[in-house]
mmCIF file of C-alpha atoms in Angstrom:
data_model
loop_
_atom_site.group_PDB
_atom_site.id
_atom_site.type_symbol
_atom_site.label_atom_id
_atom_site.label_comp_id
_atom_site.label_asym_id
_atom_site.label_seq_id
_atom_site.Cartn_x
_atom_site.Cartn_y
_atom_site.Cartn_z
ATOM 1 C CA MET A 1 -112.895 176.131 -44.089
ATOM 2 C CA LEU A 2 -115.104 178.893 -42.921
ATOM 3 C CA THR A 3 -114.142 181.617 -41.066
ATOM 4 C CA ASP A 4 -115.459 185.223 -39.745
ATOM 5 C CA THR A 5 -114.620 188.679 -40.753
ATOM 6 C CA LEU A 6 -111.410 188.583 -38.802
ATOM 7 C CA GLY A 7 -110.013 185.301 -40.156
ATOM 8 C CA LEU A 8 -111.067 183.311 -37.254
ATOM 9 C CA LEU A 9 -112.165 179.851 -37.845
ATOM 10 C CA LEU A 10 -116.015 178.934 -37.481
ATOM 11 C CA ALA A 11 -116.178 175.676 -39.142
ATOM 12 C CA VAL A 12 -113.780 173.085 -41.065
ATOM 13 C CA LEU A 13 -114.522 170.312 -43.362
ATOM 14 C CA VAL A 14 -112.304 167.630 -44.562
ATOM 15 C CA THR A 15 -113.072 165.969 -47.782
ATOM 16 C CA PRO A 16 -111.578 163.387 -50.220
ATOM 17 C CA ALA A 17 -109.773 165.437 -53.263
ATOM 18 C CA SER A 18 -112.671 163.957 -55.667
ATOM 19 C CA THR A 19 -115.162 166.628 -53.636
ATOM 20 C CA THR A 20 -115.632 169.960 -55.610
ATOM 21 C CA ASP A 21 -115.442 173.212 -53.636
ATOM 22 C CA ARG A 22 -119.449 173.431 -54.544
ATOM 23 C CA GLY A 23 -119.892 169.873 -53.031
ATOM 24 C CA ALA A 24 -118.115 170.366 -49.619
ATOM 25 C CA ALA A 25 -119.946 173.888 -49.167
ATOM 26 C CA ARG A 26 -123.367 172.329 -49.816
ATOM 27 C CA LEU A 27 -122.427 169.780 -46.552
ATOM 28 C CA LEU A 28 -120.521 172.705 -44.785
ATOM 29 C CA LEU A 29 -123.025 175.540 -45.248
ATOM 30 C CA PRO A 30 -125.770 174.003 -43.625
ATOM 31 C CA ALA A 31 -124.226 172.760 -40.629
ATOM 32 C CA ALA A 32 -122.360 176.469 -40.031
ATOM 33 C CA ARG A 33 -125.862 177.919 -40.718
ATOM 34 C CA GLU A 34 -127.240 175.672 -37.748
ATOM 35 C CA CYS A 35 -124.495 176.725 -35.359
ATOM 36 C CA PHE A 36 -124.195 180.438 -36.013
ATOM 37 C CA GLY A 37 -127.934 181.727 -36.589
ATOM 38 C CA ARG A 38 -126.486 185.083 -37.361
ATOM 39 C CA LEU A 39 -124.601 184.130 -40.681
ATOM 40 C CA ALA A 40 -126.375 186.084 -43.225
ATOM 41 C CA ARG A 41 -123.619 186.574 -45.639
ATOM 42 C CA VAL A 42 -120.391 184.895 -47.225
ATOM 43 C CA TRP A 43 -117.993 185.656 -49.543
ATOM 44 C CA ALA A 44 -116.510 183.043 -51.616
ATOM 45 C CA ASP A 45 -114.065 182.829 -54.601
ATOM 46 C CA GLY A 46 -115.201 181.636 -58.309
ATOM 47 C CA GLY A 47 -115.046 178.268 -57.472
ATOM 48 C CA TYR A 48 -118.322 178.453 -55.866
ATOM 49 C CA THR A 49 -120.434 180.102 -58.637
ATOM 50 C CA GLY A 50 -123.608 178.101 -60.468
ATOM 51 C CA HIS A 51 -126.599 176.940 -58.316
ATOM 52 C CA LEU A 52 -124.810 177.107 -55.210
ATOM 53 C CA VAL A 53 -125.721 180.661 -55.106
ATOM 54 C CA ASP A 54 -129.091 180.311 -55.448
ATOM 55 C CA TRP A 55 -129.324 177.052 -53.328
ATOM 56 C CA SER A 56 -127.677 178.952 -50.362
ATOM 57 C CA ALA A 57 -130.309 181.609 -50.800
ATOM 58 C CA ALA A 58 -133.338 179.580 -51.212
ATOM 59 C CA GLN A 59 -132.340 176.913 -48.403
ATOM 60 C CA LEU A 60 -130.292 178.580 -45.778
ATOM 61 C CA GLY A 61 -131.427 182.174 -46.179
ATOM 62 C CA VAL A 62 -127.899 183.113 -46.737
ATOM 63 C CA ASP A 63 -126.414 185.414 -49.201
ATOM 64 C CA LEU A 64 -123.427 183.744 -51.112
ATOM 65 C CA ASP A 65 -121.294 186.488 -52.767
ATOM 66 C CA ILE A 66 -118.659 185.314 -55.212
ATOM 67 C CA VAL A 67 -115.422 187.860 -55.201
ATOM 68 C CA ARG A 68 -114.577 187.484 -58.991
ATOM 69 C CA ARG A 69 -110.989 188.808 -60.370
ATOM 70 C CA SER A 70 -111.450 191.255 -63.061
ATOM 71 C CA ASP A 71 -110.148 190.180 -66.612
ATOM 72 C CA ASP A 72 -108.039 193.227 -67.268
ATOM 73 C CA MET A 73 -106.073 192.506 -63.885
ATOM 74 C CA ARG A 74 -102.724 191.851 -64.353
ATOM 75 C CA GLY A 75 -100.080 190.280 -61.790
ATOM 76 C CA PHE A 76 -101.016 189.966 -57.915
ATOM 77 C CA GLN A 77 -103.740 192.350 -56.624
ATOM 78 C CA VAL A 78 -105.373 191.771 -53.218
ATOM 79 C CA LEU A 79 -109.159 191.097 -53.959
ATOM 80 C CA PRO A 80 -111.543 192.351 -51.247
ATOM 81 C CA ARG A 81 -112.432 189.802 -48.802
ATOM 82 C CA ARG A 82 -110.551 186.915 -50.390
ATOM 83 C CA TRP A 83 -107.438 187.625 -48.307
ATOM 84 C CA VAL A 84 -109.384 186.648 -45.409
ATOM 85 C CA VAL A 85 -109.156 183.216 -45.545
ATOM 86 C CA GLU A 86 -106.082 183.238 -47.142
ATOM 87 C CA ARG A 87 -104.178 184.398 -44.019
ATOM 88 C CA SER A 88 -106.063 182.292 -42.093
ATOM 89 C CA PHE A 89 -104.450 179.346 -44.121
ATOM 90 C CA ALA A 90 -100.994 181.002 -43.576
ATOM 91 C CA TRP A 91 -101.597 181.334 -39.849
ATOM 92 C CA CYS A 92 -102.035 177.346 -39.925
ATOM 93 C CA LEU A 93 -99.156 176.755 -41.849
ATOM 94 C CA ARG A 94 -96.553 178.707 -39.786
ATOM 95 C CA SER A 95 -97.406 175.923 -37.057
ATOM 96 C CA ARG A 96 -94.775 173.234 -37.971
ATOM 97 C CA ARG A 97 -97.223 170.347 -37.090
ATOM 98 C CA LEU A 98 -100.013 171.834 -39.304
ATOM 99 C CA VAL A 99 -97.699 171.817 -41.935
ATOM 100 C CA ARG A 100 -96.858 168.037 -42.771
ATOM 101 C CA ASP A 101 -99.162 166.925 -45.729
ATOM 102 C CA ASN A 102 -99.383 162.987 -45.217
ATOM 103 C CA ALA A 103 -101.482 161.968 -48.479
ATOM 104 C CA ALA A 104 -103.226 158.988 -46.766
ATOM 105 C CA PRO A 105 -106.943 158.480 -47.725
ATOM 106 C CA THR A 106 -109.186 159.964 -45.157
ATOM 107 C CA PRO A 107 -112.863 159.778 -44.998
ATOM 108 C CA ALA A 108 -114.571 163.007 -44.910
ATOM 109 C CA ARG A 109 -114.547 164.575 -41.176
ATOM 110 C CA ARG A 110 -116.574 167.536 -40.007
ATOM 111 C CA SER A 111 -115.879 169.720 -36.983
ATOM 112 C CA SER A 112 -118.112 172.801 -36.182
ATOM 113 C CA CYS A 113 -119.286 174.382 -33.222
ATOM 114 C CA GLY A 114 -117.441 172.208 -31.258
ATOM 115 C CA ARG A 115 -119.197 168.810 -31.595
#
């Protein structure tokens, strides 16, 4: 799921459970960059570290900033920018129809830019 800074959905990609976060991002980010030409910075959690940061800068011209938890943090604390997507998930889960988790296998599906 890719949201704007307000938490409004920009793009969604549904993948099999065997797809890693970084693998899905390599599919979602180019499509999002094509649809949203002004996309310049993406905040992500620690699951997106590694070569994806360099790849997104070199291939897409998008700065991928990783928001990390500090090692000395105890308990729950709101991390900057990470709460935006979590709030969007909460908005979606408030709808009863979206709460259903049917574990049927689905092929990868992409939806962005209304296409």
